[in-house]
Coordinates of C-alpha atoms and ligand atoms in Angstrom, one line a residue:
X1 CA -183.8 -32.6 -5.7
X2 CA -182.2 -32.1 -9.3
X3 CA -179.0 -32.2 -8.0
X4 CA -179.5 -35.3 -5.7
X5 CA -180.4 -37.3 -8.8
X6 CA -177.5 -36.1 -10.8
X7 CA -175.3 -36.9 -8.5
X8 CA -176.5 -40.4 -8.2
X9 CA -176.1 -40.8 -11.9
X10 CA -173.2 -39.4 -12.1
X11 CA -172.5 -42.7 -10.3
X12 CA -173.7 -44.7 -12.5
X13 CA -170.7 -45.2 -14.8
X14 CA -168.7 -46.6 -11.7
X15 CA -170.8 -49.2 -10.5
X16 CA -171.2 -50.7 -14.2
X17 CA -175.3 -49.7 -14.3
X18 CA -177.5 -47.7 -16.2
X19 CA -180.8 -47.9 -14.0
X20 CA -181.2 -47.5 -10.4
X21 CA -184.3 -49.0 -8.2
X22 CA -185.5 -47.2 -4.9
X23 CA -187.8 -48.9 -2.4
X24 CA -186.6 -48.1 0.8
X25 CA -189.3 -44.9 1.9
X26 CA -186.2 -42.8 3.1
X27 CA -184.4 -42.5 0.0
X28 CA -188.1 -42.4 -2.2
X29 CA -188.2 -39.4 -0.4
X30 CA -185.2 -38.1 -0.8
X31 CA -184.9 -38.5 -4.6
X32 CA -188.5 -37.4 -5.1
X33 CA -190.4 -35.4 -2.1
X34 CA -193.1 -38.6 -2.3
X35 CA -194.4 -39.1 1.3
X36 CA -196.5 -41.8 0.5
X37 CA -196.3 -44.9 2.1
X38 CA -195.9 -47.4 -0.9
X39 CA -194.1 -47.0 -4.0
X40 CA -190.4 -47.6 -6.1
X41 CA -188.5 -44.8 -8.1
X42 CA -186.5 -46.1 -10.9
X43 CA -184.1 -43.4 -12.0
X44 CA -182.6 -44.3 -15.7
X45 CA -179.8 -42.3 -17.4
X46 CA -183.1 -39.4 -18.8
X47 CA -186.1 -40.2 -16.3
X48 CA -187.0 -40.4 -12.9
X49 CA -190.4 -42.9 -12.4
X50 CA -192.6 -42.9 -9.5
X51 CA -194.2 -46.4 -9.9
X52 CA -197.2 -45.7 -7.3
X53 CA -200.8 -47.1 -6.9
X54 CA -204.1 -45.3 -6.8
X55 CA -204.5 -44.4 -3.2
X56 CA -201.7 -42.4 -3.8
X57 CA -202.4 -40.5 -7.8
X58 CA -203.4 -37.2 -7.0
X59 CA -200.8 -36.9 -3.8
X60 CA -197.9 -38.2 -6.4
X61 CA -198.8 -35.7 -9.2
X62 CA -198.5 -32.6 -6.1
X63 CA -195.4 -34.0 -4.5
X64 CA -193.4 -35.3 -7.9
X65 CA -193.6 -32.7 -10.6
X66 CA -190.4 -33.6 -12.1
X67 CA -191.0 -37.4 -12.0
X68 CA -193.2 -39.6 -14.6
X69 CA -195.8 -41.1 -12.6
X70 CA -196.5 -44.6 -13.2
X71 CA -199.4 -46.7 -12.0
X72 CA -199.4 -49.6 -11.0
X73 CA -202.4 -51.7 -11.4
X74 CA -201.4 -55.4 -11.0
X75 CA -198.7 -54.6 -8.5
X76 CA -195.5 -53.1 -8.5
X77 CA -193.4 -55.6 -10.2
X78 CA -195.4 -56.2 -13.1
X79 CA -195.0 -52.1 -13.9
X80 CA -191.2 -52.3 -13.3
X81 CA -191.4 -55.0 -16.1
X82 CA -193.4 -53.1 -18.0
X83 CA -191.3 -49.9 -17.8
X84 CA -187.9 -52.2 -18.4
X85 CA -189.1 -53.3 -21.7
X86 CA -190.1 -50.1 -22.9
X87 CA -186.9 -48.0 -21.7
X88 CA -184.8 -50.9 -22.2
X89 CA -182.9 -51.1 -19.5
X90 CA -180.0 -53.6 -18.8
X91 CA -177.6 -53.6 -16.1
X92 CA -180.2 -52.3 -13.0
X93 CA -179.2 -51.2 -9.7
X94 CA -181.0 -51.9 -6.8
X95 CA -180.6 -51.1 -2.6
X96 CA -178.5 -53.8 -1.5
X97 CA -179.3 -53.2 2.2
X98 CA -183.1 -52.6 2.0
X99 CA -184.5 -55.1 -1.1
X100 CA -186.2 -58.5 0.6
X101 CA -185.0 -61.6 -1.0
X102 CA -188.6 -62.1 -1.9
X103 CA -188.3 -58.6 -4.0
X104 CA -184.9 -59.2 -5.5
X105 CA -186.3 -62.7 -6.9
X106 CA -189.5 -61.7 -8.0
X107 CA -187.5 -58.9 -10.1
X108 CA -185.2 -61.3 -11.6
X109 CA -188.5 -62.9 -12.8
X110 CA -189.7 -60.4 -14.3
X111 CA -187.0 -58.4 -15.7
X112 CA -185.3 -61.5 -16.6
X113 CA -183.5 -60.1 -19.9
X114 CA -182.0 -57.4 -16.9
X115 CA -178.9 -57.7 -14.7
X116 CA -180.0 -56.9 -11.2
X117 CA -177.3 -55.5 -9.3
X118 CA -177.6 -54.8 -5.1
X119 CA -175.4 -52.1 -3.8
X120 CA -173.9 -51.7 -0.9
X121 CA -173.8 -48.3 1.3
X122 CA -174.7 -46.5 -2.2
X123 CA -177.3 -44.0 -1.0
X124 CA -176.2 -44.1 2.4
X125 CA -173.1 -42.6 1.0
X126 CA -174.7 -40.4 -1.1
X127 CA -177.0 -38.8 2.0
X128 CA -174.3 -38.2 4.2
X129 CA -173.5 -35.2 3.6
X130 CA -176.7 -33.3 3.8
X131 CA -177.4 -29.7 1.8
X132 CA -178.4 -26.6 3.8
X133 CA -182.0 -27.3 3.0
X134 CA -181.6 -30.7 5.0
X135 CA -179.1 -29.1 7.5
X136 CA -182.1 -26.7 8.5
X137 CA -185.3 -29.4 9.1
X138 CA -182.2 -31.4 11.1
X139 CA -182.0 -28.1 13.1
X140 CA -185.8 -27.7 13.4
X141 CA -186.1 -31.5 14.5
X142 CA -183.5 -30.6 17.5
X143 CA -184.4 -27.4 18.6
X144 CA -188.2 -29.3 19.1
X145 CA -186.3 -31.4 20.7
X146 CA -184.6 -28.9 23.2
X147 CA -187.6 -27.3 24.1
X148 CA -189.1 -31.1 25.4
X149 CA -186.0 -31.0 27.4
X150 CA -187.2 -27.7 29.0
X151 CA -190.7 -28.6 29.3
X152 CA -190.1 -32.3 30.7
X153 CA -187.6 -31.0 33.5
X154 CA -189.7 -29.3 36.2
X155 CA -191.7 -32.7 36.1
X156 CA -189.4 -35.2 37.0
X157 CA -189.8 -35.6 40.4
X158 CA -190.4 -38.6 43.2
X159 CA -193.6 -40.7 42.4
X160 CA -193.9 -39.8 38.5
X161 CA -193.1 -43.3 36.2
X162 CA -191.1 -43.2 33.8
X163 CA -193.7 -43.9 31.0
X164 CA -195.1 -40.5 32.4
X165 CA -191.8 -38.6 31.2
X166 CA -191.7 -40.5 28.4
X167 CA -195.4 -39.6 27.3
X168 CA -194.9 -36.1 28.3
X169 CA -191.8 -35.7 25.9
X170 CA -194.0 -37.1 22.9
X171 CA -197.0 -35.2 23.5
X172 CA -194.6 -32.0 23.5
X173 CA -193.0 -32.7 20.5
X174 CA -196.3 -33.7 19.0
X175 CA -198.3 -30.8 20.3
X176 CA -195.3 -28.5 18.6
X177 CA -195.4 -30.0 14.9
X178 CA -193.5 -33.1 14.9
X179 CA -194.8 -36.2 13.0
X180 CA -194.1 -38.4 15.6
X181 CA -190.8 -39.3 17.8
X182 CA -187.6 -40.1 16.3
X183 CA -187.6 -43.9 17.7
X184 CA -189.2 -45.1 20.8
X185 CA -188.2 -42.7 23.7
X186 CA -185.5 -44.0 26.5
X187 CA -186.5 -43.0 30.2
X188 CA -184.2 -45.3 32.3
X189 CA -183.9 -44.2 35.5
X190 CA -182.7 -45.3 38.8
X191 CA -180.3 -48.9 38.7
X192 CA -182.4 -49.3 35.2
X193 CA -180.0 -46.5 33.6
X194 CA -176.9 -48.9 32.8
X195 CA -179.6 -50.1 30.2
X196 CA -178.0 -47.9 27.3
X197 CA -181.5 -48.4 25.3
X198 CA -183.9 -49.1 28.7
X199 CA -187.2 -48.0 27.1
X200 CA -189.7 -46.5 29.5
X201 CA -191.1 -48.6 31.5
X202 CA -194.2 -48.2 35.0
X203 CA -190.8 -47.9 37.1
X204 CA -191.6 -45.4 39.7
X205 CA -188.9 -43.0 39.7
X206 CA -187.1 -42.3 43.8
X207 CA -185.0 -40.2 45.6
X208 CA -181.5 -40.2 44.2
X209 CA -182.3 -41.8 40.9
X210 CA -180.3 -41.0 38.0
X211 CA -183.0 -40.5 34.6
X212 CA -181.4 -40.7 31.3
X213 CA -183.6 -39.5 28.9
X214 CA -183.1 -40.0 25.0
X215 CA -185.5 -38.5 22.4
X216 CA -185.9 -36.9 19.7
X217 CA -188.8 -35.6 17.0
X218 CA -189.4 -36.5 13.3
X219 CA -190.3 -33.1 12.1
X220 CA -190.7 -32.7 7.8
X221 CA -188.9 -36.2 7.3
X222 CA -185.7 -35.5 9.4
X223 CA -185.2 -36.6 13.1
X224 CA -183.4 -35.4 16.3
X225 CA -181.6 -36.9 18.5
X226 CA -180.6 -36.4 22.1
X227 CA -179.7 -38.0 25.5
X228 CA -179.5 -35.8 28.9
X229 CA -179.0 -37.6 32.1
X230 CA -180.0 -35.9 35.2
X231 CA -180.8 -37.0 39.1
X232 CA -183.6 -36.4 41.2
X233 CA -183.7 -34.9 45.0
X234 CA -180.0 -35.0 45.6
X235 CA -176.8 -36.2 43.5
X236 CA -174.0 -37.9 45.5
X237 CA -170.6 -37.7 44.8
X238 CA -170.1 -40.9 42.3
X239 CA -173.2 -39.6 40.3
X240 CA -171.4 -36.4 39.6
X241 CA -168.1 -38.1 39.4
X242 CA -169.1 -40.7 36.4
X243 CA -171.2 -37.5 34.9
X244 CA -168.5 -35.3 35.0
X245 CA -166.4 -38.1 33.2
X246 CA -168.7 -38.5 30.7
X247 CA -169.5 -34.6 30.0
X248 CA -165.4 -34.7 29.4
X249 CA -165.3 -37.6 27.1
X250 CA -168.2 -35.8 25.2
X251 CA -166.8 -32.4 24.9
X252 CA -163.6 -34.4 23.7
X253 CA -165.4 -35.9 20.9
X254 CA -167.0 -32.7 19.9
X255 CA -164.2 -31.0 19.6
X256 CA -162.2 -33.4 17.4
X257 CA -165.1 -33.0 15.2
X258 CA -163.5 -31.7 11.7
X259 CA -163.5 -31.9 8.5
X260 CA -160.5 -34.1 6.9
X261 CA -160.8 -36.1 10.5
X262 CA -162.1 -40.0 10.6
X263 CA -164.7 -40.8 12.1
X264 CA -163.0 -43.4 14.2
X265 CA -161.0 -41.0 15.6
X266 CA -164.0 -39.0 17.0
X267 CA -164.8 -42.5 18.7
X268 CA -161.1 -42.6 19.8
X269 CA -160.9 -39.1 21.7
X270 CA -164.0 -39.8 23.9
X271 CA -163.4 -43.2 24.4
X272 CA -159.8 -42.5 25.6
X273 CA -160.9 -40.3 28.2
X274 CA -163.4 -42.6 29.5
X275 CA -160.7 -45.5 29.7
X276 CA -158.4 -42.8 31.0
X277 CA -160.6 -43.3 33.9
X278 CA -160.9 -47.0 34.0
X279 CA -164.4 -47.0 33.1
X280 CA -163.2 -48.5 29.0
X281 CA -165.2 -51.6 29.8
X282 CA -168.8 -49.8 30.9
X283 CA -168.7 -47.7 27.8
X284 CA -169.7 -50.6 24.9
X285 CA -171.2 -48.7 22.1
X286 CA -170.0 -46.5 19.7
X287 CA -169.5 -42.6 20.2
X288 CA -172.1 -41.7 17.5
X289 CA -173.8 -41.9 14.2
X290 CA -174.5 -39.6 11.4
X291 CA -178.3 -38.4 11.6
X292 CA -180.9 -37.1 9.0
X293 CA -184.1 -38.8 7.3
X294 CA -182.4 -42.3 9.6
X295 CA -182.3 -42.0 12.9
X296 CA -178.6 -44.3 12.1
X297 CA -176.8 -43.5 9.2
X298 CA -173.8 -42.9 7.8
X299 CA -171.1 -42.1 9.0
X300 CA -170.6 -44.3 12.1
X301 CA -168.3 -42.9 14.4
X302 CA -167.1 -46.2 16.0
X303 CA -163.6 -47.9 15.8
X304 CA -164.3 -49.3 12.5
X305 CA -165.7 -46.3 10.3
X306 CA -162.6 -44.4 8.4
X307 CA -164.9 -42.5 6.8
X308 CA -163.6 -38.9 6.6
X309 CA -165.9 -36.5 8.0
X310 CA -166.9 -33.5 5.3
X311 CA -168.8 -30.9 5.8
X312 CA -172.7 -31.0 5.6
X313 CA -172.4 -34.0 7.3
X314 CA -174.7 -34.2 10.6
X315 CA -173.2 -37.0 13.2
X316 CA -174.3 -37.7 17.2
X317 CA -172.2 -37.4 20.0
X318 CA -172.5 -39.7 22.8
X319 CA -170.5 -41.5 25.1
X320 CA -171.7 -42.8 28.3
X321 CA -170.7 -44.9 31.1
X322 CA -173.1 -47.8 32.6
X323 CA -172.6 -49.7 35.9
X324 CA -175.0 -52.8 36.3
X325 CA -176.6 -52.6 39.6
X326 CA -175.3 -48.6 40.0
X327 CA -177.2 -47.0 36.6
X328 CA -175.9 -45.0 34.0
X329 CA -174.7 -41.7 32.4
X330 CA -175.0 -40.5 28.8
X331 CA -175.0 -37.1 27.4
X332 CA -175.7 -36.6 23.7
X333 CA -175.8 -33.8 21.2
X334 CA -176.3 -34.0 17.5
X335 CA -173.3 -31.6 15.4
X336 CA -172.8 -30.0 12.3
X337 CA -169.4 -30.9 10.5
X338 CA -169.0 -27.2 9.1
X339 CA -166.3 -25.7 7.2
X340 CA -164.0 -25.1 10.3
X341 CA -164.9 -27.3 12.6
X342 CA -167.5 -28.5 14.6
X343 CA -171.1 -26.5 15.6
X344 CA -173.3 -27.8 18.2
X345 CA -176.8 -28.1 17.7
X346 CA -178.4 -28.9 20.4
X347 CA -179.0 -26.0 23.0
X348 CA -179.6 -27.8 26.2
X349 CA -177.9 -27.3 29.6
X350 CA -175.4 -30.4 29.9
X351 CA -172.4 -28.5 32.0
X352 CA -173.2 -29.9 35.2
X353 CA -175.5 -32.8 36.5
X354 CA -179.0 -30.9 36.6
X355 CA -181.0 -32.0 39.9
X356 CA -184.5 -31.8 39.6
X357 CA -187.5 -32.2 41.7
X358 CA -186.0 -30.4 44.9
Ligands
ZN401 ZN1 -180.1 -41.0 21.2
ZN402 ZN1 -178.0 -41.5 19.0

């Protein structure tokens, strides 16, 4: 955690500051280990401050031994003030993204002798390339994550809704340490699966219906992420025409998964293969996104993000093709930008269009 705070100061110099202010809970976490649900970390050029309130004393001093721990009695902006004067800072930093305008003007309030300066992409830079202690809860979070695909498979079948399936893959994932799901769970099945984010629903799930399925588990701060699509009773010969187009688009992508490569080209060698096929105008998202203590972060691998991807960094994979009125295809796998290439995370069966419920 040493190291993730140097690094950020070593910033410092760069963006003209001396001070930097954390509210957003995902990067509190990441600077400091502090689960709690309410506090900022102000990280000068010596110290790191957890400005906290009671409820959370005793759980800050356990979680934060390396960080002063500051109390906040009449609310956090008064001891930010307090602190400013006492440390004297002047030119202070703050999460341009993630600070409310309500924030950002009560602080120039009360640190009115301060410059308050919002920064863009800052930490969401910094996090995107993740160290192996990251890379292995990420790991943990999607190997949960394949064994809910396991489990939920042999009960998708005729009759079931899909708020069943989707209840099913929580209570798994739950049941098997996770703090909760990743985001709300996508079970889209039938004409319902051209919704790219169709959350489950009562829809009875029939004969023939395609289910895409996306989920994934928060386990120890980090999240999964995955999408299989699969058919029940019977698949006919479109269904595994548009899945086998969009297995090919996804292997593409994974495989020009490298370090030194952009992340839009990622984006460009699936997406080429899907518009190989004429399908360009049903696939309207990007390819993927990078994943960690976000479910979205950096990088994006879409058209516009030149980011070059380094190793440590963790991105999705996942085109998909979606017909109003026909359904939908989507196959997604989270990978590891490693010092060769690319390695695949996630586990799960994706080579042909699984057919459940016979
Ligand atoms: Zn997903
Ligand atoms: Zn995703």
């Amino acid at each position: 955690m040493q190291e993730r705070v140097d690094k950020l100061r070593g910033l410092f110099p760069g963006e003209g500051i001396d001070s930097f202010l954390v509210t957003s809970p995902e990067n509190r976490f990441y600077l400091t280990g502090f689960t709690g649900s309410s506090g900022s970390v102000l990280i000068s050029e010596k110290e790191i401050f957890l400005v906290t309130d009671f409820r959370y004393a005793e759980q800050a001093k356990k979680q934060c031994p390396h960080c002063s721990i500051v109390m906040a009695r009449d609310g956090i902006p008064e001891a930010l003030q307090d602190l400013a004067g006492k440390i004297n800072i002047r030119k202070l930093g703050c999460e341009g993204e993630i600070i409310t305008y309500h924030q950002y003007a009560s602080l120039e309030v009360k640190l009115a002798d301060c410059e308050i300066k919002p920064l863009y992409g800052f930490m969401d830079n910094l996090r995107a390339v993740k160290d192996p202690g990251e890379i292995e809860c990420i790991a943990r979070a999607v190997d949960l994550a394949d064994r809910a695909f396991s489990h939920i498979l042999p009960l998708i079948k005729e009759g079931v809704t899909e708020n069943y399936l989707s209840l099913e893959l929580e209570f798994f994932m739950r049941k098997n340490g996770a703090e909760g799901v990743a985001f709300p769970l996508i079970v889209a099945s039938g004409q319902r699966s051209s919704l790219p984010h169709g959350t489950a629903t009562e829809k009875i799930i029939s004969h023939g219906d395609l289910v895409t399925m996306d989920f994934g588990a928060s386990l120890a701060g980090y999240n999964s992420d995955m999408t299989r699509t699969v058919v029940v009773g019977k698949a006919d010969e479109k269904q595994k025409e548009i899945y086998g187009i969009v297995l090919e688009a996804q292997l593409a992508g994974i495989r020009a998964v490298k370090p030194g490569v952009a992340a839009s080209d990622v984006d460009r060698a699936a997406r080429d293969v899907i518009v190989g096929y004429g399908y360009g105008e049903c696939f309207g998202h990007s390819t993927g996104h990078g994943l960690g203590l976000q479910i979205h972060e950096n990088p994006r691998l879409s058209a516009k993000d030149n980011t070059g991807l380094r190793p440590g960094m963790v991105v999705t994979v996942e085109p998909g093709i979606y017909l109003p009125g026909w359904g939908g295809v989507r196959i997604e796998d989270s990978v590891l930008v490693d010092s060769h290439g690319a390695r695949v995370l996630s586990a799960s069966e994706k080579d042909r269009l699984i057919v459940c419920g016979r």
